[in-house]
Coordinates of C-alpha atoms and ligand atoms in Angstrom, one line a residue:
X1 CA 13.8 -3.9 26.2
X2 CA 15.8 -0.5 26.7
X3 CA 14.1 2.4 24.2
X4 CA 15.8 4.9 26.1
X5 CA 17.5 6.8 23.3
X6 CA 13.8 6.2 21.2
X7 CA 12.3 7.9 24.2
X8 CA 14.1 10.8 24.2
X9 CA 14.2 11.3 20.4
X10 CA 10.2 10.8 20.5
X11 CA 10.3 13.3 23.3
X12 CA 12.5 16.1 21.7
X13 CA 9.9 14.8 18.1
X14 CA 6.5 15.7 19.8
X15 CA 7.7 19.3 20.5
X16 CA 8.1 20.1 16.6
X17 CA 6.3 17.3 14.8
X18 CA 2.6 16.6 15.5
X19 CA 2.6 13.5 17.5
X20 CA 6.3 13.5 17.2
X21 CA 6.0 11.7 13.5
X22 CA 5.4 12.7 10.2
X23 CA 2.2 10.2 9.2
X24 CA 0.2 8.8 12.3
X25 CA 0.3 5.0 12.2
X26 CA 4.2 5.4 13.3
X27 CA 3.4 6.4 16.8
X28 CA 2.4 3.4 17.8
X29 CA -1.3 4.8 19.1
X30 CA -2.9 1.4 18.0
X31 CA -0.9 -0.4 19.8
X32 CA 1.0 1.9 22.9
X33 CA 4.6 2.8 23.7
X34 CA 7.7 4.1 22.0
X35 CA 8.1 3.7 18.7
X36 CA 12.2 2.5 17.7
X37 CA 13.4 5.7 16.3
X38 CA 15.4 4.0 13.0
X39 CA 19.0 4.8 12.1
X40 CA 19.4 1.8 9.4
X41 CA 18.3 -0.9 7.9
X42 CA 20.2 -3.9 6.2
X43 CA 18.5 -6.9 4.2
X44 CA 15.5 -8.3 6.2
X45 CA 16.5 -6.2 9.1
X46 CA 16.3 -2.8 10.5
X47 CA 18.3 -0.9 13.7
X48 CA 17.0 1.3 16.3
X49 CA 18.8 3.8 18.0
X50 CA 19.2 2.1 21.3
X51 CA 20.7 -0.3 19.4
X52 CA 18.0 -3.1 19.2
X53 CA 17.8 -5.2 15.4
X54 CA 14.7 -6.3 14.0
X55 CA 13.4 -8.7 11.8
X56 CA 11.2 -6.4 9.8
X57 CA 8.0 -7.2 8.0
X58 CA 6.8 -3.4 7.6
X59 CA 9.4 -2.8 5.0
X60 CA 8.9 0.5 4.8
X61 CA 4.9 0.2 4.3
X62 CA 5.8 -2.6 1.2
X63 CA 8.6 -0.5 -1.3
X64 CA 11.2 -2.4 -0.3
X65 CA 10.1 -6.0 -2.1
X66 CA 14.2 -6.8 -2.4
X67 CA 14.9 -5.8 1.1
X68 CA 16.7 -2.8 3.0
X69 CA 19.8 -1.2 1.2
X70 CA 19.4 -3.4 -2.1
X71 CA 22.8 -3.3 -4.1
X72 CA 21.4 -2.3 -7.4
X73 CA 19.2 0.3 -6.3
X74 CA 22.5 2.2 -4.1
X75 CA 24.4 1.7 -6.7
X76 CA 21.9 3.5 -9.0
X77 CA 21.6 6.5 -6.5
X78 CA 25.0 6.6 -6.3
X79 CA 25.4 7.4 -10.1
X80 CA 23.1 9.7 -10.2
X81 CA 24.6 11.8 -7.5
X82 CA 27.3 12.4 -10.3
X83 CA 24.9 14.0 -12.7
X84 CA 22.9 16.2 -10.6
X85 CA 19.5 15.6 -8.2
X86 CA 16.6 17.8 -10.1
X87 CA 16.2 19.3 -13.2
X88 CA 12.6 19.9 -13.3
X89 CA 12.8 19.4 -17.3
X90 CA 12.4 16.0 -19.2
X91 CA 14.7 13.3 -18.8
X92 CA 15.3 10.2 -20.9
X93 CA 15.1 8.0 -17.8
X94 CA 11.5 8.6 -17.2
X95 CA 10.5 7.2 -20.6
X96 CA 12.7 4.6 -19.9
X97 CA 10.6 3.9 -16.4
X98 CA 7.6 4.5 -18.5
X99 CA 7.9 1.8 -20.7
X100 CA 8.7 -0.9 -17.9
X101 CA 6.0 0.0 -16.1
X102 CA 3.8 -0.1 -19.6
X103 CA 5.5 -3.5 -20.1
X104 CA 4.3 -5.2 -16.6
X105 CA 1.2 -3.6 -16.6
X106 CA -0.1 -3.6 -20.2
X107 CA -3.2 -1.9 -19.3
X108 CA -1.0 1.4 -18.5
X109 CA -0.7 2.1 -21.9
X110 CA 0.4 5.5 -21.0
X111 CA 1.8 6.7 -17.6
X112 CA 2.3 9.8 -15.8
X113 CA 5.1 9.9 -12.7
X114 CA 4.0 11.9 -9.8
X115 CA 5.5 11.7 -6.2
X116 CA 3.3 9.9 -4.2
X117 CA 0.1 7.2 -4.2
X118 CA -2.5 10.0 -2.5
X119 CA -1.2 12.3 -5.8
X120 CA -1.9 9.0 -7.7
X121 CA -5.1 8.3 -6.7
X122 CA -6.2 12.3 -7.0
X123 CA -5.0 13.0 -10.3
X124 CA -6.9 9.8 -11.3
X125 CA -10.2 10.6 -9.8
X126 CA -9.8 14.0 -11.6
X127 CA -9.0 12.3 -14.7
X128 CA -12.2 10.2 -14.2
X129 CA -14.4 13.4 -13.9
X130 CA -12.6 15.3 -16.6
X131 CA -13.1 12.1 -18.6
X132 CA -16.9 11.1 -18.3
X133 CA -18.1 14.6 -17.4
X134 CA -19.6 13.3 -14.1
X135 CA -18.6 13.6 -10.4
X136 CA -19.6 10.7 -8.4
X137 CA -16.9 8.6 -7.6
X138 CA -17.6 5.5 -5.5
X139 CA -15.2 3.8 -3.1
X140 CA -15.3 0.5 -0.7
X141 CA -15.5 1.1 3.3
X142 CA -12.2 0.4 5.1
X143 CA -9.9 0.6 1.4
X144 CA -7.9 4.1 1.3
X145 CA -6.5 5.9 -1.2
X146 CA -4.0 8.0 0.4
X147 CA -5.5 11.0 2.4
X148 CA -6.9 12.6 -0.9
X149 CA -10.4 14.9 0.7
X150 CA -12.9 13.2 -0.7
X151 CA -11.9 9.6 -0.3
X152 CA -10.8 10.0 3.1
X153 CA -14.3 8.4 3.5
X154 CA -14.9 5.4 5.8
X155 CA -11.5 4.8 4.9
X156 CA -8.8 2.2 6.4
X157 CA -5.0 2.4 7.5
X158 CA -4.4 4.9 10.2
X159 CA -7.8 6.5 10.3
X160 CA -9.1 2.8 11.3
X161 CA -5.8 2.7 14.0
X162 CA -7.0 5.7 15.4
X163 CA -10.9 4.8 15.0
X164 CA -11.6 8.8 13.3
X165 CA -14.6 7.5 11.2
X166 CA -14.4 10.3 8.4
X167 CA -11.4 13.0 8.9
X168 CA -12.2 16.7 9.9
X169 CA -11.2 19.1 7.2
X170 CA -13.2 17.7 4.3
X171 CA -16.4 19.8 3.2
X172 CA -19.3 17.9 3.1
X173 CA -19.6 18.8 -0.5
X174 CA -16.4 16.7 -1.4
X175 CA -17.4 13.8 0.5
X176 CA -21.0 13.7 -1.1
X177 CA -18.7 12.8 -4.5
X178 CA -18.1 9.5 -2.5
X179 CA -20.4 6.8 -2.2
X180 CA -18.4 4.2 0.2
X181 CA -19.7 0.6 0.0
X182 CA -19.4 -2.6 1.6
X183 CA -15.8 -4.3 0.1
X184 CA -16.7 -7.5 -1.6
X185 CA -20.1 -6.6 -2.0
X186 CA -21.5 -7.4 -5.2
X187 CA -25.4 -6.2 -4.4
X188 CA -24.3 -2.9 -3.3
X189 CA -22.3 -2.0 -6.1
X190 CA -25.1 -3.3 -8.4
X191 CA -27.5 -1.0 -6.3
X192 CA -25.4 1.9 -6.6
X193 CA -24.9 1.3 -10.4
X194 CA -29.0 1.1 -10.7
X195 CA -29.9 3.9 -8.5
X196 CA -26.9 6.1 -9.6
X197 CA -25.5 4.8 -12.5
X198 CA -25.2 7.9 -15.0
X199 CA -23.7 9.9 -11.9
X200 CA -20.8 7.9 -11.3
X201 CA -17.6 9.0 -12.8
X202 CA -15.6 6.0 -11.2
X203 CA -14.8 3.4 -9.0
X204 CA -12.1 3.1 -7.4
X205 CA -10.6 0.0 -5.4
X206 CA -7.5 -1.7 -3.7
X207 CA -8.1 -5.2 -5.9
X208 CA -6.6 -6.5 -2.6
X209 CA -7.2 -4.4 0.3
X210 CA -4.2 -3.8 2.2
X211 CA -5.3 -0.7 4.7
X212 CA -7.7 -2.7 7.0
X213 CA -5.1 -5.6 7.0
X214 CA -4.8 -7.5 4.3
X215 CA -8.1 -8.8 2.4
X216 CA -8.4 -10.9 -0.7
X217 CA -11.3 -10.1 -3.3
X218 CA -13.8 -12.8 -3.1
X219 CA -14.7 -14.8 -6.1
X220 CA -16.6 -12.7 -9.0
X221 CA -16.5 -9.4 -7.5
X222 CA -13.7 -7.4 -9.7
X223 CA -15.4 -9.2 -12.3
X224 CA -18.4 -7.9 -11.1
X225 CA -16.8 -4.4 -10.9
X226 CA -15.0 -4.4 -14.5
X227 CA -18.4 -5.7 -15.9
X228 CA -20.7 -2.9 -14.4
X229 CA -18.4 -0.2 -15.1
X230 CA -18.1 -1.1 -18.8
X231 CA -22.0 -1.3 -18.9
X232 CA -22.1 2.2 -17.2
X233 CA -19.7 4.3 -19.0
X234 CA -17.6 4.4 -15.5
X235 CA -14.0 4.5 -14.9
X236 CA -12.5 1.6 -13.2
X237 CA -9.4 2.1 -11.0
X238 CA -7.5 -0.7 -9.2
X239 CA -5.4 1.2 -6.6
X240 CA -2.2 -0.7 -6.7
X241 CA 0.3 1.1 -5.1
X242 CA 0.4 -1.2 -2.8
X243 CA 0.1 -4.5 -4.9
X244 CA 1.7 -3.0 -8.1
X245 CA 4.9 -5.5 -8.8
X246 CA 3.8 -7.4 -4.7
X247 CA 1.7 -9.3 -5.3
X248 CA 2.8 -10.7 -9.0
X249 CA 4.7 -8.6 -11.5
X250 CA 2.0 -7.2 -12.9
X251 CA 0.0 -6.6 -9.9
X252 CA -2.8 -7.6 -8.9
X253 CA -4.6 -6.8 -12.6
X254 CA -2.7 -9.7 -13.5
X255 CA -3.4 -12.0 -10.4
X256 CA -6.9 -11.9 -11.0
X257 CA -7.0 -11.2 -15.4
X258 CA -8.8 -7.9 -15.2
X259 CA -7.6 -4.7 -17.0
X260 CA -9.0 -1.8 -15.5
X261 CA -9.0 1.7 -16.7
X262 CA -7.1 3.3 -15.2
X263 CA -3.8 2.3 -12.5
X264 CA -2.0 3.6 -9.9
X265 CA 0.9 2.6 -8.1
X266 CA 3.7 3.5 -5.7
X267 CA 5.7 2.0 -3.3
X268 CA 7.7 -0.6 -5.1
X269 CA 8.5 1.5 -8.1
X270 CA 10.5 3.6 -6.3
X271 CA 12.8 0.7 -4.4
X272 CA 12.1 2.7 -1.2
X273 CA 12.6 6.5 -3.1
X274 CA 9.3 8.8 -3.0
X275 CA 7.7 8.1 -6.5
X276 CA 4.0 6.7 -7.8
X277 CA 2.5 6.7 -11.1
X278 CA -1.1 6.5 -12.6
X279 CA -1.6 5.4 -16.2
X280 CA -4.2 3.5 -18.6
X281 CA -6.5 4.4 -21.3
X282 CA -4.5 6.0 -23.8
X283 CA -8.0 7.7 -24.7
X284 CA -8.5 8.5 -21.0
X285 CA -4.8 9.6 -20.1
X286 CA -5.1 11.8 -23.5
X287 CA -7.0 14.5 -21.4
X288 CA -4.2 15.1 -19.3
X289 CA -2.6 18.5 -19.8
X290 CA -0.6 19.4 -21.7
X291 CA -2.2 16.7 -23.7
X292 CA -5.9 17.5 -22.5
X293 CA -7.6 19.7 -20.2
X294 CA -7.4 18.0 -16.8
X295 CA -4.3 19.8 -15.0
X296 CA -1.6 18.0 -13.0
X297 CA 1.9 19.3 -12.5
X298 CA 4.6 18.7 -9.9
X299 CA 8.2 20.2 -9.1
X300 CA 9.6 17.2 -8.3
X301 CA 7.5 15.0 -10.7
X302 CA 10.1 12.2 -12.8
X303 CA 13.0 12.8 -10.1
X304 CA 15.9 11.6 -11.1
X305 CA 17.2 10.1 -8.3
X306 CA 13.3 8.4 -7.4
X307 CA 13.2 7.4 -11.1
X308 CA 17.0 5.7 -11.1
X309 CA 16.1 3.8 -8.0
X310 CA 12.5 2.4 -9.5
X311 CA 14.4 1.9 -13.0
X312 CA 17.2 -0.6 -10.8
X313 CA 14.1 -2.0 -8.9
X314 CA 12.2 -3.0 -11.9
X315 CA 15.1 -4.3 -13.6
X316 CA 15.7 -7.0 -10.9
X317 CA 11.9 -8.0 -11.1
X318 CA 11.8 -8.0 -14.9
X319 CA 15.0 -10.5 -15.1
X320 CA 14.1 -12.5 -11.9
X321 CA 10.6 -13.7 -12.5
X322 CA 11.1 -16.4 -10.4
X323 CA 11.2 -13.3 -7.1
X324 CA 7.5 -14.3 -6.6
X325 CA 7.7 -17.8 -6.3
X326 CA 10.5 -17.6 -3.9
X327 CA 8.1 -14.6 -2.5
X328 CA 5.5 -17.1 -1.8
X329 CA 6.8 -19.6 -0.2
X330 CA 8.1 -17.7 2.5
X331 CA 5.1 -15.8 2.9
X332 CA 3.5 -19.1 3.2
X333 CA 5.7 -20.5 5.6
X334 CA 5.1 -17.1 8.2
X335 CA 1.7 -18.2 7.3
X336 CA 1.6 -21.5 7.9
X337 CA -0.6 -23.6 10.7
X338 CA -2.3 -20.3 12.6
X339 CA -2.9 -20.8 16.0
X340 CA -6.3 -21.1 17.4
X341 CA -8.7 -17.5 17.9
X342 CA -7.1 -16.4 14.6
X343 CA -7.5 -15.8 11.1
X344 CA -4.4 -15.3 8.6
X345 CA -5.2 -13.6 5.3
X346 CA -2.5 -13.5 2.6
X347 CA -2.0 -13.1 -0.6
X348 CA 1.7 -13.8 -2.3
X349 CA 3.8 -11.7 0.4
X350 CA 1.4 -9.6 2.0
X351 CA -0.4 -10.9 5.0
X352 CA -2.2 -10.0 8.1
X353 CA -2.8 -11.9 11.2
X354 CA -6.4 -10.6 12.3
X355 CA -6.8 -11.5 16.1
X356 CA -10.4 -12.9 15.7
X357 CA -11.5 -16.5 14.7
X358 CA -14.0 -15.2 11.7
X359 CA -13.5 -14.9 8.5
X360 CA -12.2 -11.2 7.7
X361 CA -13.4 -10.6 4.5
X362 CA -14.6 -6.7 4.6
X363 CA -14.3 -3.5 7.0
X364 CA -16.8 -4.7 9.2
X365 CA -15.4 -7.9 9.8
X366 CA -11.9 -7.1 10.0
X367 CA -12.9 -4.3 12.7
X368 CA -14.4 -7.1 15.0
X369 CA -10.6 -7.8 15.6
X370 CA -9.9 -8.5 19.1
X371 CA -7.0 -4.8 19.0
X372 CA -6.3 -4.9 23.1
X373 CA -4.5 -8.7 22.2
X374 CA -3.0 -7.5 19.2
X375 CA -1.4 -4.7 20.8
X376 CA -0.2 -7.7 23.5
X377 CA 0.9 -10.1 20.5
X378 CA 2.9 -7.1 18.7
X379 CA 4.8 -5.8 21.7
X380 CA 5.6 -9.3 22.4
X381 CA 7.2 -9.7 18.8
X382 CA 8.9 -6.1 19.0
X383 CA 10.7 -7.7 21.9
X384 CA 11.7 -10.7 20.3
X385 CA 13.4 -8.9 17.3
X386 CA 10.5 -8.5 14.8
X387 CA 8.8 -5.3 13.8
X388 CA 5.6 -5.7 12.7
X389 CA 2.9 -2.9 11.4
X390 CA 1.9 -1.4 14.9
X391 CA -1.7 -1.6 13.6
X392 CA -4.1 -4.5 13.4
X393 CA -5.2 -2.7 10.2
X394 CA -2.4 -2.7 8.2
X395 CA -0.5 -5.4 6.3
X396 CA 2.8 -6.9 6.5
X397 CA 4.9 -7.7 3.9
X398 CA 7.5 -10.2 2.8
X399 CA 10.8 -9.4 1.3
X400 CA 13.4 -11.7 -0.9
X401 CA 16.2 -10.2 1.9
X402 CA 13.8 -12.4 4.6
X403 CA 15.7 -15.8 5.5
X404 CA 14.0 -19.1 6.5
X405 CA 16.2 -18.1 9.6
X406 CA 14.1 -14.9 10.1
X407 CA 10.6 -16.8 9.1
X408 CA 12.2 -19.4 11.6
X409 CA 12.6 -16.8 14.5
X410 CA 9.4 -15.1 13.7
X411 CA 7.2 -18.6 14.3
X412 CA 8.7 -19.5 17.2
X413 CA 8.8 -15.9 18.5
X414 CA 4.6 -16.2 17.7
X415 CA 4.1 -19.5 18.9
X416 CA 6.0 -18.7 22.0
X417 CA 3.1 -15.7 22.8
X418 CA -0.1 -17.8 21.7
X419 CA 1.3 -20.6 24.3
X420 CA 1.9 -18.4 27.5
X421 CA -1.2 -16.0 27.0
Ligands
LIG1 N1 -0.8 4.6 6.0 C1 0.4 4.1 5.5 C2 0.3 2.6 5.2 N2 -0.9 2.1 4.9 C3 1.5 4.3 6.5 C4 2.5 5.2 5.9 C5 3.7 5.5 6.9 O1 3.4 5.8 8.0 O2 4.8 5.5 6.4

């Protein structure tokens, strides 16, 4: 497969840009080689600029649940070109984004916009201290959170690619905030609640972890969660900016019928634009300045052109509920009839393929993943015309631009690998 333009563009990259890219799990170090340098995408499929297509299944690490280049969401951009790109003042189209969010998620019952899912997820954790008085939060091993200091504990996505166990740069004092426990643990978080209980500001959790590969929550343990942290006075956060309008319109809060706290979400609610949002409690969300006394601010917080795109996004999903069904069944036909040696994990459109024949159902589990054969299987696939994550940690996600012809091409492309090696 000729990368030779990639090549040269990763080349000319490393000299300015640390590791030639600007977050880690794009240069391909789980998995070797040159990364596609992207010059466009369309539908279900992006273009490198050696001029190689892909089927792609990373869409953008999950914003873009309608597919590359959606009509409605251009169009949008393209209207607010006309009225200018930042005001840094209020804007009528924020409440508007507001109130669909409030409306999908009814346990946001007030939200703030910020810019990205790691300001998300740190605003909330401050809110949860500000909140109960207390500083403890705790967090599950192999989830992350965006690369906020003190969660960057024991924490998936590219610090699991790369196999850094806890980051460099964090004081010890921020990380003793965190207690990290086993993910779908019940017994540890009732330990933690009975040794620590009065300490523990909040917990916070992907309801379905995406950032070690994709992992379902087993049976009773968000109810587990919800229950102990109503008993204790804690803050319960589901961090859903990745499942937030992916895995069901409402998230996964909906999926599974709990109402946490508080929320936070991203990706999808900005139809590929950089935007995120936390929200909840109105009590709780009440302590937010200028409301309260927990501070968060941000220049480019509400964007106009971020907020226009999530507004057209959330439109489409609002009117088309029947997106998710269609969602599912072609997530379950990728899914369908795993070969032998591995184990498929998926929930609506996000899915992982974990290259071990045990059930993956935590960190330490998913990390007994067999990564030299992934790396084989996913350069296999990159040169059959799909783009997968380049991590066996990460998930990949469906889109309604993805054709039966794509899901077609992409089982064959994967049976073809799993009956030559
Ligand atoms: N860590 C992000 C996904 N879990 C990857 C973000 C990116 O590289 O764009």
């Amino acid at each position: 497969m000729n990368l030779t333009k990639s090549a040269a563009l990763l080349e000319r990259a490393c000299k300015i840009i640390p590791g030639g890219v600007n977050s880690p799990v794009r240069a391909f170090r789980g998995v070797g080689g040159t990364p596609p340098f992207i010059v466009r995408g369309e539908g279900s499929r992006i273009f490198d600029a050696d001029g190689n297509s892909y089927i792609d299944y990373v869409c953008s690490w999950g914003p873009l649940l309608l597919g590359h280049r959606n009509p409605a969401v251009i169009e949008a951009l393209r209207s607010v070109l006309e009225t200018g790109t930042s005001f840094g003042a209020p804007t009528e189209r924020e409440i508007d984004l507001a109130e669909m969010i409030r409306a999908a998620m009814p346990s946001m019952e007030m939200v703030r916009l910020v810019n990205s899912g790691t300001e998300a997820t740190m605003s909330a954790l401050r809110l949860a201290r500000g909140f109960t008085g207390r500083d403890l939060s705790i967090k599950f091993e192999g989830c992350y959170h965006g690369h906020v200091d003190s969660l960057l504990v024991k924490a998936g996505s590219g610090l699991a690619t790369l196999g850094i166990p806890d980051t460099a740069g964090v004081p010890a004092a921020f990380a003793d905030t965190t207690i990290a426990l086993p993910f779908n643990s019940i017994p540890a978080l009732e330990e933690a609640f009975r040794s620590r209980g009065s300490q523990i500001a909040s917990v916070i959790v992907e309801p379905v972890a995406g950032n070690m590969g994709c992992i379902p929550p087993a049976s009773g343990f968000l109810e587990a969660m919800r229950e102990l942290c109503t008993r204790h006075g804690a803050v319960l956060i589901f961090d859903e900016v990745m499942t937030g309008f992916r895995v069901a319109h409402g998230g996964a809060q909906q999926l599974f019928g709990i109402r946490p706290d508080l929320t936070t979400i991203g990706k999808v609610i900005g139809g590929g634009l950089p935007i995120a949002a936390y929200g909840g409690r109105k009590d709780i969300m009440s302590k937010i300045a200028p409301s309260g006394p927990v501070y968060q601010a941000g220049t480019l917080s509400g964007n106009p052109l971020a907020v226009s795109a999530g507004i057209a996004m959330l439109r489409q999903l609002a009117a088309n509920p029947g997106i998710y069904a269609a969602l599912e069944t072609r997530a379950a036909q990728l899914c369908a009839n795993p070969p032998a040696g591995i184990t498929v994990n998926r929930v609506g459109s996000m899915f992982t393929f974990f290259f071990t024949d045990l059930p993956v159902t935590d960190y330490e589990t998913a990390k007994r993943s067999d990564t030299a054969r992934f790396a084989k299987f996913f350069h296999h696939m990159l040169e059959s015309g799909v783009y997968l994550a380049p991590s066996q940690f990460e998930a990949g996600f469906v889109s309604t631009a993805h054709t039966e012809d794509d899901i077609r091409h992409t089982v064959a492309a994967a049976a073809a690998f799993f009956t030559r090696v």
